[in-house]
Short mmCIF file of C-alpha atoms in Angstrom, two decimals:
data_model
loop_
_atom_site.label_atom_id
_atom_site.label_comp_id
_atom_site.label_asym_id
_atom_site.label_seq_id
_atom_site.Cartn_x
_atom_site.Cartn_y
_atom_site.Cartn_z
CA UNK H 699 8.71 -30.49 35.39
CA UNK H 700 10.99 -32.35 37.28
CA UNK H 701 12.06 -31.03 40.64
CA UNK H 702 15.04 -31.28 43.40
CA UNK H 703 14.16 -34.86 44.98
CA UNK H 704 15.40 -35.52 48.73
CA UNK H 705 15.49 -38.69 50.36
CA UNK H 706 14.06 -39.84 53.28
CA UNK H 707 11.94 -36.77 53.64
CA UNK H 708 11.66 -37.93 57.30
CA UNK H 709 14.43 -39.72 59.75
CA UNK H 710 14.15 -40.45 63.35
CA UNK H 711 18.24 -41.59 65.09
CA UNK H 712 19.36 -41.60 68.22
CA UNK H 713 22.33 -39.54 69.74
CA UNK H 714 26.05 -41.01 68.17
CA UNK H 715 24.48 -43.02 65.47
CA UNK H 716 25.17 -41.84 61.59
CA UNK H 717 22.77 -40.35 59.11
CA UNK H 718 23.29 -40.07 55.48
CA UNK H 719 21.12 -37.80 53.32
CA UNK H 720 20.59 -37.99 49.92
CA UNK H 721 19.73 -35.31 46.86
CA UNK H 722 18.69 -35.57 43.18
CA UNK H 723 19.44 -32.14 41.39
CA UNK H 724 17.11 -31.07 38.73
CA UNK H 725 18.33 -32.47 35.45
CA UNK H 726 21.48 -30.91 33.53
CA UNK H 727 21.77 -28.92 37.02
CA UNK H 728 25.51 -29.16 37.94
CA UNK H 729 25.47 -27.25 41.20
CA UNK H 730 24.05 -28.26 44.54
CA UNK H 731 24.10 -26.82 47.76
CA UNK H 732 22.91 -27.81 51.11
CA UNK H 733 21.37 -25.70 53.75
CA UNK H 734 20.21 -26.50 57.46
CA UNK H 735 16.92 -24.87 58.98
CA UNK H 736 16.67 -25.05 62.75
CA UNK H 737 13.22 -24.88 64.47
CA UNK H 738 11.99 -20.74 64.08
CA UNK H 739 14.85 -19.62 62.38
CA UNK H 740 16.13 -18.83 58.25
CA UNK H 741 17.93 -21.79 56.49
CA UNK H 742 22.04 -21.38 56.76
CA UNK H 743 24.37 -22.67 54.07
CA UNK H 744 25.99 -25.72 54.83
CA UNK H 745 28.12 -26.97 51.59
CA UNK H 746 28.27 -27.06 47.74
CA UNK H 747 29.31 -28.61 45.29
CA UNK H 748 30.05 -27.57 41.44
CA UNK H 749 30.98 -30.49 39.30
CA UNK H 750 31.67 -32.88 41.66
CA UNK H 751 33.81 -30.26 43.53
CA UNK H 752 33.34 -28.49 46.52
CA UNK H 753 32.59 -24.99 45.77
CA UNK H 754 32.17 -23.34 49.40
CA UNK H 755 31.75 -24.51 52.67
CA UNK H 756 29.16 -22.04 55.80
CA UNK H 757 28.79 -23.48 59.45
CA UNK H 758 29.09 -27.37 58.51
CA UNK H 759 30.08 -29.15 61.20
CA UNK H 760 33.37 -31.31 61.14
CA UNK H 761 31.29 -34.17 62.11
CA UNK H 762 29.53 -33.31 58.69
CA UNK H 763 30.47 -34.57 55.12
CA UNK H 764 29.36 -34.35 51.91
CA UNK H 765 30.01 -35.06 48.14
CA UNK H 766 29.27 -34.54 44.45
CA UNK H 767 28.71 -37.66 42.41
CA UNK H 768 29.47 -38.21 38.86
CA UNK H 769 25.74 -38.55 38.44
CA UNK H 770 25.55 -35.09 40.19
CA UNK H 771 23.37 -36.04 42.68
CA UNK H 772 24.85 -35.67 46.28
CA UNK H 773 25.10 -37.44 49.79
CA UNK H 774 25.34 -35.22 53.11
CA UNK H 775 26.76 -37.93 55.76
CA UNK H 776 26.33 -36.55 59.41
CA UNK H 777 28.17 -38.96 62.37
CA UNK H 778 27.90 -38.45 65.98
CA UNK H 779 24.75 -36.82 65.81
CA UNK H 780 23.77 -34.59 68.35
CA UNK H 781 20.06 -33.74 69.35
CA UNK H 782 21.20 -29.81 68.03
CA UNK H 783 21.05 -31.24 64.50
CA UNK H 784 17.17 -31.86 65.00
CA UNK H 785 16.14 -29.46 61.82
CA UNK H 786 15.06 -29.42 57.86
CA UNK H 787 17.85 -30.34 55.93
CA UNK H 788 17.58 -28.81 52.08
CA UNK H 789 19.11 -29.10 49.22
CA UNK H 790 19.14 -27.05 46.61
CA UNK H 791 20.20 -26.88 43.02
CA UNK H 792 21.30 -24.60 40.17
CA UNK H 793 22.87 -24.47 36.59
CA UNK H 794 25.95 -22.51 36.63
CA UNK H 795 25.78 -20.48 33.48
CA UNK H 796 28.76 -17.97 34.00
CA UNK H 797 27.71 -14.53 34.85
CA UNK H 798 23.82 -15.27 34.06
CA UNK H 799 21.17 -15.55 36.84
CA UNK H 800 21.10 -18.39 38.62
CA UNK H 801 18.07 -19.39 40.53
CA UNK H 802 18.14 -21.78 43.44
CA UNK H 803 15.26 -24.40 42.73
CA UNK H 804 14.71 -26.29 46.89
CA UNK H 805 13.81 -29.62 47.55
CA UNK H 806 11.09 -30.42 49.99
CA UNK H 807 13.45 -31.19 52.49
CA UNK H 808 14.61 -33.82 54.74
CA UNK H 809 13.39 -33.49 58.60
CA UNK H 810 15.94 -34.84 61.22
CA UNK H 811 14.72 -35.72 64.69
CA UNK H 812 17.61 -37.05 67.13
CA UNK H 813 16.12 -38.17 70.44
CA UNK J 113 25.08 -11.61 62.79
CA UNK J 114 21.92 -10.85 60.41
CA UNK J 115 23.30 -9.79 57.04
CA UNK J 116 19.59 -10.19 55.86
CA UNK J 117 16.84 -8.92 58.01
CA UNK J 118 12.67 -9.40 57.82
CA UNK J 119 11.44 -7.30 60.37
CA UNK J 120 8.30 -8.12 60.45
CA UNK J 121 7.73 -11.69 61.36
CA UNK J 122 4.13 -11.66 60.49
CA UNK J 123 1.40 -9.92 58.05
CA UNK J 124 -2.09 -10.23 57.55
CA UNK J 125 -3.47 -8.52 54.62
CA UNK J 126 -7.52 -8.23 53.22
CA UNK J 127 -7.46 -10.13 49.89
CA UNK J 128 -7.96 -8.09 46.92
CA UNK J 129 -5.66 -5.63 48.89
CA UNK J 130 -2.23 -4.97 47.96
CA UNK J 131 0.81 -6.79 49.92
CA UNK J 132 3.87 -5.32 50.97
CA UNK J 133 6.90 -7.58 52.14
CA UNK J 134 10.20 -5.72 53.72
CA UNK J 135 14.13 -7.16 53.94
CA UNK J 136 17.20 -5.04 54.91
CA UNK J 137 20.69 -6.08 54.17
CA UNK J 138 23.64 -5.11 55.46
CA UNK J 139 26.45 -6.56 53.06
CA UNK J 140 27.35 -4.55 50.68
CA UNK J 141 29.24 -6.97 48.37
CA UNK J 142 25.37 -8.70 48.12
CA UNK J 143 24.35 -8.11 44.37
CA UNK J 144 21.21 -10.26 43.98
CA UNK J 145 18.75 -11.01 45.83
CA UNK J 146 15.52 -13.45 45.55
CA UNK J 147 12.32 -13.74 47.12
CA UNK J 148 11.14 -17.33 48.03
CA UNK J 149 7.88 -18.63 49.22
CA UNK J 150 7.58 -21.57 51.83
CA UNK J 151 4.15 -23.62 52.65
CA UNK J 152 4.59 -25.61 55.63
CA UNK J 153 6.31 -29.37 54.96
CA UNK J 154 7.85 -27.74 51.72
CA UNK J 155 10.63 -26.94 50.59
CA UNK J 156 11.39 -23.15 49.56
CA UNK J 157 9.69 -21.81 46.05
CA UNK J 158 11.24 -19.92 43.96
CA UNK J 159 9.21 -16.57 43.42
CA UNK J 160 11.23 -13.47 41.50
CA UNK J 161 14.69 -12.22 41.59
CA UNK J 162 16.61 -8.70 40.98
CA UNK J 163 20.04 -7.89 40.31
CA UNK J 164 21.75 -4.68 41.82
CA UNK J 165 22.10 -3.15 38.39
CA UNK J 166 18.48 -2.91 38.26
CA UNK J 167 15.99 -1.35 41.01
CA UNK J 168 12.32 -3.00 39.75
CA UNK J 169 11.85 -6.48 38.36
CA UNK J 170 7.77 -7.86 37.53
CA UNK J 171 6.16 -11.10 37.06
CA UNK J 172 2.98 -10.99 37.11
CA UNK J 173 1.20 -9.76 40.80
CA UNK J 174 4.66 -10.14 41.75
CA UNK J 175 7.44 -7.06 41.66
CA UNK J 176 10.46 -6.54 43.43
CA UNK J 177 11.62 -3.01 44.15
CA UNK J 178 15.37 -2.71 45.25
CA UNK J 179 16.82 0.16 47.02
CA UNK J 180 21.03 -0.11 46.95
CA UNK J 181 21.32 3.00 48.69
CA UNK J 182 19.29 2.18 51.34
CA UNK J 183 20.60 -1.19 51.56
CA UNK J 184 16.37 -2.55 51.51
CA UNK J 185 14.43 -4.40 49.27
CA UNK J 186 10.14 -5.17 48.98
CA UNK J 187 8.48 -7.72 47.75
CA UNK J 188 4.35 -6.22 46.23
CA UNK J 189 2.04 -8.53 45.43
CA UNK J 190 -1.24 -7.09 44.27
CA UNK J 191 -3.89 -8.39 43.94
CA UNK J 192 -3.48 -10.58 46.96
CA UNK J 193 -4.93 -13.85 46.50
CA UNK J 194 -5.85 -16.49 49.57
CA UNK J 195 -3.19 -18.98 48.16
CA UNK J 196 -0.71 -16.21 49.06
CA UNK J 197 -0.60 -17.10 52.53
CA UNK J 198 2.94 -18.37 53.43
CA UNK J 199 5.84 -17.77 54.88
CA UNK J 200 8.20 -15.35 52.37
CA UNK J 201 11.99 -15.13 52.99
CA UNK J 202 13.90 -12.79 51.20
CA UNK J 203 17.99 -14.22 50.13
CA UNK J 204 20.40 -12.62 49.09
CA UNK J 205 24.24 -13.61 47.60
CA UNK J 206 27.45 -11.89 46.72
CA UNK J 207 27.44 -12.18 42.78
CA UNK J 208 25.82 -14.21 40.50
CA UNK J 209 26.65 -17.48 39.57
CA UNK J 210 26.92 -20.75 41.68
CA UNK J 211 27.13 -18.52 45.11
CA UNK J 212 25.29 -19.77 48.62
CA UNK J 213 22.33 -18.08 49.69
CA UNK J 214 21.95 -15.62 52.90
CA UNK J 215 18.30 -15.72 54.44
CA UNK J 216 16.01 -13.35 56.00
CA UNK J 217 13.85 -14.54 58.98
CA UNK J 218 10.81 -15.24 56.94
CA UNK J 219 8.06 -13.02 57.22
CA UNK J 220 4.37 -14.83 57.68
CA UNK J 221 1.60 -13.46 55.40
CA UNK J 222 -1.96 -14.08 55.72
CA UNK J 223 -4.38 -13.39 53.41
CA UNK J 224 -8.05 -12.70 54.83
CA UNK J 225 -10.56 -13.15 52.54
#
Protein backbone atom coordinates (compact mmCIF):
# COMPACT_ATOMS: atom_id res chain seq x y z
CA UNK A 1 0.00 0.00 0.00
CA UNK A 2 1.13 3.24 -0.69
CA UNK A 3 2.56 5.29 2.13
CA UNK A 4 3.29 9.14 3.26
CA UNK A 5 6.49 9.89 0.95
CA UNK A 6 9.00 12.73 2.24
CA UNK A 7 11.57 14.25 0.31
CA UNK A 8 14.98 14.53 0.79
CA UNK A 9 14.94 12.11 3.65
CA UNK A 10 18.34 13.70 4.48
CA UNK A 11 19.63 17.59 4.12
CA UNK A 12 22.80 19.06 5.28
CA UNK A 13 22.61 23.64 5.13
CA UNK A 14 24.43 25.95 6.68
CA UNK A 15 23.21 28.71 9.20
CA UNK A 16 20.86 31.63 7.11
CA UNK A 17 20.48 29.58 4.03
CA UNK A 18 16.69 28.25 3.11
CA UNK A 19 15.34 24.75 3.18
CA UNK A 20 12.23 23.58 1.60
CA UNK A 21 10.66 20.22 2.51
CA UNK A 22 8.44 18.35 0.65
CA UNK A 23 5.38 15.66 1.45
CA UNK A 24 3.23 13.25 -0.60
CA UNK A 25 0.01 12.32 1.47
CA UNK A 26 -1.33 8.90 1.09
CA UNK A 27 -3.78 8.90 -1.77
CA UNK A 28 -7.45 10.45 -1.41
CA UNK A 29 -5.84 11.72 2.06
CA UNK A 30 -6.87 15.44 2.28
CA UNK A 31 -5.23 16.34 5.56
CA UNK A 32 -1.58 16.77 6.36
CA UNK A 33 0.19 17.85 9.22
CA UNK A 34 3.73 18.47 10.05
CA UNK A 35 5.55 17.75 13.20
CA UNK A 36 9.26 18.51 14.38
CA UNK A 37 11.30 15.91 16.58
CA UNK A 38 14.34 17.35 18.31
CA UNK A 39 17.25 15.03 19.34
CA UNK A 40 15.74 12.81 22.74
CA UNK A 41 12.57 14.31 22.84
CA UNK A 42 8.49 13.47 21.45
CA UNK A 43 7.57 15.00 18.00
CA UNK A 44 5.59 18.59 18.45
CA UNK A 45 3.00 19.79 15.96
CA UNK A 46 4.12 22.26 13.69
CA UNK A 47 1.18 23.02 10.97
CA UNK A 48 -1.75 21.53 8.97
CA UNK A 49 -3.42 21.76 6.39
CA UNK A 50 -7.15 20.51 5.36
CA UNK A 51 -7.94 21.10 1.75
CA UNK A 52 -5.44 23.29 0.86
CA UNK A 53 -6.23 25.32 4.05
CA UNK A 54 -4.52 25.77 7.07
CA UNK A 55 -6.26 23.96 9.74
CA UNK A 56 -4.04 24.76 12.98
CA UNK A 57 -0.86 26.07 13.61
CA UNK A 58 1.68 24.55 17.33
CA UNK A 59 5.24 26.14 17.91
CA UNK A 60 6.10 26.92 14.07
CA UNK A 61 8.43 29.35 13.87
CA UNK A 62 7.72 32.71 11.93
CA UNK A 63 10.73 32.00 9.96
CA UNK A 64 8.63 28.79 9.01
CA UNK A 65 6.03 28.38 6.12
CA UNK A 66 4.06 25.99 4.72
CA UNK A 67 1.21 25.12 2.22
CA UNK A 68 -1.44 22.77 0.83
CA UNK A 69 -1.33 22.15 -2.88
CA UNK A 70 -4.13 21.43 -5.14
CA UNK A 71 -2.48 18.08 -5.61
CA UNK A 72 -2.59 17.84 -1.73
CA UNK A 73 0.77 17.23 -1.29
CA UNK A 74 2.60 19.97 0.81
CA UNK A 75 5.91 22.10 1.02
CA UNK A 76 7.31 23.21 4.60
CA UNK A 77 9.81 26.22 3.57
CA UNK A 78 12.16 27.08 6.59
CA UNK A 79 14.55 30.52 5.97
CA UNK A 80 17.18 31.70 8.21
CA UNK A 81 17.87 28.49 9.57
CA UNK A 82 19.29 28.20 12.78
CA UNK A 83 21.48 25.18 14.05
CA UNK A 84 18.21 24.68 16.78
CA UNK A 85 16.24 23.39 13.78
CA UNK A 86 18.79 20.36 13.53
CA UNK A 87 15.84 17.53 14.02
CA UNK A 88 13.36 14.89 12.10
CA UNK A 89 10.95 16.71 10.31
CA UNK A 90 7.51 14.47 9.72
CA UNK A 91 4.74 14.65 8.02
CA UNK A 92 1.84 13.08 8.49
CA UNK A 93 -1.45 12.43 6.84
CA UNK A 94 -5.13 11.63 7.38
CA UNK A 95 -8.66 11.45 5.69
CA UNK A 96 -10.99 13.68 7.37
CA UNK A 97 -14.18 11.70 7.57
CA UNK A 98 -16.34 13.93 9.98
CA UNK A 99 -16.71 12.56 13.39
CA UNK A 100 -15.07 9.01 12.39
CA UNK A 101 -11.56 7.94 13.55
CA UNK A 102 -8.93 9.32 11.98
CA UNK A 103 -5.58 7.73 12.10
CA UNK A 104 -2.37 9.60 11.48
CA UNK A 105 -0.34 7.41 8.89
CA UNK A 106 3.89 9.15 9.33
CA UNK A 107 6.29 9.44 6.78
CA UNK A 108 9.81 8.30 7.33
CA UNK A 109 10.88 11.61 7.89
CA UNK A 110 13.16 14.20 6.73
CA UNK A 111 16.52 14.71 8.95
CA UNK A 112 17.85 18.37 9.06
CA UNK A 113 21.45 19.00 10.05
CA UNK A 114 22.46 22.88 10.10
CA UNK A 115 26.17 23.26 10.79
CA UNK B 1 4.36 21.51 29.89
CA UNK B 2 3.77 17.55 29.39
CA UNK B 3 0.09 17.07 28.61
CA UNK B 4 1.19 13.42 27.71
CA UNK B 5 3.60 11.64 29.91
CA UNK B 6 5.70 8.03 29.44
CA UNK B 7 7.30 7.55 32.54
CA UNK B 8 9.26 5.04 31.90
CA UNK B 9 11.79 5.78 29.27
CA UNK B 10 12.88 2.26 28.89
CA UNK B 11 11.61 -1.58 29.20
CA UNK B 12 13.07 -4.76 28.72
CA UNK B 13 10.79 -7.62 28.74
CA UNK B 14 11.58 -11.82 28.33
CA UNK B 15 9.88 -12.74 25.02
CA UNK B 16 6.99 -14.93 25.31
CA UNK B 17 6.27 -12.67 28.41
CA UNK B 18 3.60 -10.23 28.48
CA UNK B 19 4.39 -6.31 27.86
CA UNK B 20 3.05 -3.54 29.63
CA UNK B 21 3.44 0.14 28.23
CA UNK B 22 2.20 3.25 30.60
CA UNK B 23 1.08 7.12 29.43
CA UNK B 24 -0.62 9.71 31.72
CA UNK B 25 -2.43 12.68 30.42
CA UNK B 26 -3.33 15.58 31.88
CA UNK B 27 -5.86 17.35 29.40
CA UNK B 28 -8.99 16.64 29.94
CA UNK B 29 -10.59 17.88 26.68
CA UNK B 30 -8.12 14.80 25.08
CA UNK B 31 -10.72 12.18 23.74
CA UNK B 32 -8.52 9.77 21.70
CA UNK B 33 -5.60 8.60 22.00
CA UNK B 34 -3.15 6.25 19.77
CA UNK B 35 -0.29 4.18 20.34
CA UNK B 36 2.56 4.40 17.69
CA UNK B 37 5.61 2.37 17.19
CA UNK B 38 9.03 3.92 15.94
CA UNK B 39 12.22 1.77 14.61
CA UNK B 40 15.12 3.90 14.37
CA UNK B 41 15.44 6.00 10.76
CA UNK B 42 11.52 5.57 10.55
CA UNK B 43 8.96 7.33 10.65
CA UNK B 44 6.14 6.65 13.41
CA UNK B 45 3.74 3.35 12.84
CA UNK B 46 0.58 3.36 13.42
CA UNK B 47 -0.31 0.57 16.07
CA UNK B 48 -4.11 0.78 17.77
CA UNK B 49 -6.28 3.53 18.88
CA UNK B 50 -9.23 4.11 21.60
CA UNK B 51 -11.76 6.62 21.94
CA UNK B 52 -12.87 8.00 25.46
CA UNK B 53 -16.30 6.48 25.06
CA UNK B 54 -14.74 3.21 25.24
CA UNK B 55 -12.13 1.84 27.98
CA UNK B 56 -10.56 -1.51 25.96
CA UNK B 57 -9.85 -1.69 22.26
CA UNK B 58 -7.87 -5.27 20.68
CA UNK B 59 -6.02 -6.11 17.66
CA UNK B 60 -4.47 -8.89 17.80
CA UNK B 61 -1.36 -9.15 20.73
CA UNK B 62 -2.17 -5.64 20.84
CA UNK B 63 -4.95 -3.99 23.44
CA UNK B 64 -5.32 -0.72 24.74
CA UNK B 65 -6.90 -0.24 28.15
CA UNK B 66 -8.03 3.44 28.93
CA UNK B 67 -8.67 4.78 32.29
CA UNK B 68 -10.66 8.48 31.98
CA UNK B 69 -10.86 8.73 35.54
CA UNK B 70 -7.50 8.29 36.18
CA UNK B 71 -6.50 10.33 33.36
CA UNK B 72 -3.87 6.94 32.19
CA UNK B 73 -3.80 4.74 29.48
CA UNK B 74 -1.59 1.04 28.71
CA UNK B 75 -0.58 -0.32 25.90
CA UNK B 76 -0.37 -4.93 26.48
CA UNK B 77 1.18 -6.74 24.09
CA UNK B 78 1.26 -10.44 24.80
CA UNK B 79 2.89 -12.58 23.53
CA UNK B 80 5.92 -10.42 23.14
CA UNK B 81 7.73 -11.10 20.09
CA UNK B 82 11.64 -9.96 19.34
CA UNK B 83 10.38 -7.66 16.46
CA UNK B 84 8.62 -5.76 19.28
CA UNK B 85 11.58 -3.98 20.24
CA UNK B 86 11.09 -0.20 19.56
CA UNK B 87 10.50 2.81 20.78
CA UNK B 88 6.40 3.22 21.60
CA UNK B 89 4.91 6.73 22.06
CA UNK B 90 1.60 7.09 23.19
CA UNK B 91 -0.58 10.54 21.38
CA UNK B 92 -3.24 11.82 22.22
CA UNK B 93 -5.80 14.76 20.58
CA UNK B 94 -8.79 16.78 21.61
CA UNK B 95 -11.63 15.16 19.38
CA UNK B 96 -11.66 13.25 16.50
CA UNK B 97 -11.33 14.35 13.20
CA UNK B 98 -8.44 16.27 11.42
CA UNK B 99 -6.93 17.39 15.06
CA UNK B 100 -2.84 17.58 15.74
CA UNK B 101 -1.33 15.05 17.77
CA UNK B 102 0.19 15.50 21.51
CA UNK B 103 3.18 13.00 22.23
CA UNK B 104 4.44 11.11 25.07
CA UNK B 105 8.26 10.77 25.55
CA UNK B 106 8.52 7.42 23.96
CA UNK B 107 9.09 4.62 26.04
CA UNK B 108 12.04 2.02 24.74
CA UNK B 109 11.07 -1.70 24.80
CA UNK B 110 13.33 -4.52 24.46
CA UNK B 111 12.46 -7.78 23.93
CA UNK B 112 15.02 -10.54 25.27
CA UNK B 113 14.73 -13.60 23.76
Amino acid sequence: AAGVIQSPRHLIKEKRETATLKCYPIPRHDTVYWYQQGPGQDPQFLISFYEKMQSDKGSIPDRFSAQQFSDYHSELNMSSLELGDSALYFCASSLETGGSLNEQFFGPGTRLTVL
Amino acid sequence: DQQVKQNSPSLSVQEGRISILNCDYTNSMFDYFLWYKKYPAEGPTFLISISSIKDKNEDGRFTVFLNKSAKHLSLHIVPSQPGDSAVYFCAASEIQGAQKLVFGQGTRLTINP
